[in-house]
Structures are given as C-alpha cells and as structure tokens.
C-alpha cells in the first residue's frame, strides 16, 4: 500500500491533490493499493482515484493498515517533525515539494521546478542519504492533457 498525505479544500491545495491523484492512478495501474490521508473529505467526488480514504489522526489509522510501502507527503506545512512520526509506519518517506527552506526527514524529494538544483536542499535535510530529484522531467501531468484536443488546439 502507498499512502498519500495531502490536505485541500475548495480554495487551495487542489494542485497538490491532483498531483497525488495522477501518481495514485499510475500506481493502481501497476497493481498497488493507495490510501489518501487527509483532514477533510468535503469534496469526496474528487477522491475516486484512491483505493481508500482515511480522515483524522493518520498515525493511529495507519497502525491498523496493512504494511505501508511508502508515505507520500504533498503538503507545504508538514516538515521533518511530522515526517519522523511516520518512519515506523512505512518503509519509505517521499516528499513532493518545492520549498528549499524547510527541514525534511525523508528518503526521497521530488521538486519539479525547472531550474531547481538538488544542492539547494542540502542544508535542510535531517536524514542522511536523502535522494533529491529536481527538474521538469519530474512533473506529474494528468493524461487528460494529452487526450484533449481543445487543450492543444489554441
């Protein structure tokens, strides 16, 4: 199982949720179950790309889940102090982020900004051996964009 930790509402966080949905669909295609960990599910029609949705205290809920292979954080406000709480619950901690000025405790960081350099994160890594993947080749684009003529016909 792969868990995604992301919050969103009608005003903000939609891009974070969509990025996780794209990855969740691909993981499901490859045979993985995915679970969304969130503080709100008011727009549940947006959540159909996850095998399961858990709302509330995620650390408590995850303890009752089958083995979690990875937890993917896509959340600006969660940092190393939160990441550490999940270490015993998953094999890997992964972060989608583009803030180079906060502390991280994870195994892998994805930053899809065009000119980002991995060394910009070096002073904020708490965990030794974190792999950092930067650049536009790591952008997760919904397949919808490649199939909609209206989007590329302008």
XYZ file of C-alpha atoms in Angstrom:
154
model
C 0.000 0.000 0.000
C 1.127 3.549 -0.783
C -0.288 6.334 1.410
C -0.656 9.971 0.356
C -0.749 12.752 2.956
C -2.329 15.863 1.456
C -4.866 18.464 2.570
C -7.076 20.542 0.309
C -10.294 22.494 0.250
C -12.348 24.484 -2.261
C -9.845 27.357 -2.135
C -6.395 25.795 -2.010
C -4.488 22.550 -2.240
C -6.131 21.369 -5.463
C -2.817 21.182 -7.305
C -1.333 19.054 -4.523
C -4.337 16.724 -4.630
C -4.236 16.448 -8.422
C -0.545 15.570 -8.427
C -1.244 12.789 -5.921
C -4.211 11.563 -7.973
C -2.035 11.258 -11.085
C 0.520 9.188 -9.191
C -2.193 7.142 -7.455
C -3.750 6.192 -10.811
C -0.386 5.071 -12.160
C 0.387 3.072 -9.025
C -3.042 1.415 -9.212
C -2.372 0.547 -12.844
C 0.782 -1.202 -11.622
C -1.148 -3.175 -9.004
C -0.654 -1.080 -5.857
C -3.400 -0.067 -3.448
C -3.360 3.577 -2.410
C -4.806 5.390 0.557
C -5.417 9.110 0.965
C -4.701 10.561 4.415
C -6.387 13.916 4.819
C -8.028 16.216 7.311
C -11.084 16.886 5.132
C -13.113 14.994 2.562
C -15.810 17.557 1.811
C -15.254 17.202 -1.921
C -15.289 13.410 -1.978
C -16.121 13.227 -5.695
C -12.513 14.304 -6.291
C -11.142 11.325 -4.396
C -12.177 8.426 -6.624
C -8.567 7.737 -7.690
C -7.625 6.339 -4.267
C -8.379 2.798 -3.060
C -9.218 4.091 0.421
C -9.651 7.405 2.227
C -8.748 7.911 5.882
C -9.744 11.088 7.652
C -8.469 12.099 11.067
C -5.434 11.008 13.076
C -3.385 9.329 10.350
C -0.740 7.791 12.592
C -3.433 5.961 14.565
C -5.239 4.885 11.400
C -2.074 3.690 9.657
C -1.176 1.418 12.554
C -4.261 -0.601 11.618
C -3.422 -0.739 7.897
C -1.504 -3.457 6.135
C 2.192 -2.816 5.547
C 2.646 0.633 4.060
C 5.397 0.660 1.462
C 5.641 4.449 1.264
C 4.002 7.607 2.539
C 3.982 10.463 0.040
C 3.719 13.939 1.547
C 2.469 16.761 -0.662
C 1.982 19.476 1.925
C 3.822 22.761 2.474
C 3.128 22.912 6.208
C 4.409 19.454 7.118
C 8.137 19.186 7.743
C 10.768 16.939 9.338
C 8.964 16.837 12.690
C 5.899 15.324 11.000
C 7.892 13.095 8.630
C 9.670 11.486 11.606
C 6.350 10.464 13.184
C 5.651 8.261 10.172
C 9.021 6.482 9.924
C 7.927 3.422 11.866
C 4.751 3.128 9.802
C 6.277 2.927 6.312
C 9.352 1.661 4.506
C 9.914 4.992 2.703
C 9.007 8.633 3.210
C 8.620 10.636 -0.012
C 8.026 14.390 -0.372
C 6.679 16.379 -3.286
C 7.768 19.897 -2.513
C 9.491 22.981 -3.823
C 10.331 24.763 -0.602
C 14.073 24.665 -0.095
C 13.987 26.490 3.242
C 12.234 23.940 5.458
C 13.598 20.814 7.133
C 12.928 17.387 5.625
C 13.230 13.899 7.055
C 12.583 11.663 4.083
C 14.109 9.162 1.705
C 13.184 10.989 -1.493
C 12.264 14.540 -2.528
C 10.691 15.408 -5.877
C 10.882 19.058 -6.942
C 9.679 19.678 -10.494
C 10.757 23.315 -10.728
C 12.619 23.941 -13.959
C 15.835 25.439 -12.627
C 15.954 23.854 -9.173
C 19.260 22.265 -8.148
C 19.341 19.476 -5.588
C 22.132 21.195 -3.638
C 19.611 23.907 -2.658
C 18.125 21.377 -0.221
C 21.375 20.167 1.324
C 21.361 22.332 4.463
C 17.754 21.393 5.294
C 17.988 17.610 5.167
C 17.766 15.951 8.557
C 18.067 12.385 7.250
C 21.375 11.297 5.760
C 21.112 9.718 2.323
C 18.001 11.509 1.092
C 17.744 11.310 -2.694
C 16.676 14.556 -4.370
C 15.195 14.573 -7.869
C 14.743 18.001 -9.414
C 13.661 19.403 -12.757
C 10.694 19.480 -15.057
C 11.117 15.818 -16.031
C 9.567 15.033 -12.627
C 6.334 16.949 -13.231
C 3.293 14.709 -12.977
C 0.930 15.666 -15.777
C -2.539 14.173 -15.993
C -3.050 12.039 -19.091
C -6.196 14.090 -19.700
C -3.997 16.809 -21.135
C -2.597 14.540 -23.826
C -6.054 13.393 -24.951
C -7.967 16.674 -25.088
C -7.651 18.358 -28.488
C -9.176 21.580 -27.131
C -6.243 21.974 -24.772
C -3.610 21.863 -27.506
C -5.577 23.396 -30.383
C -5.216 27.042 -29.413
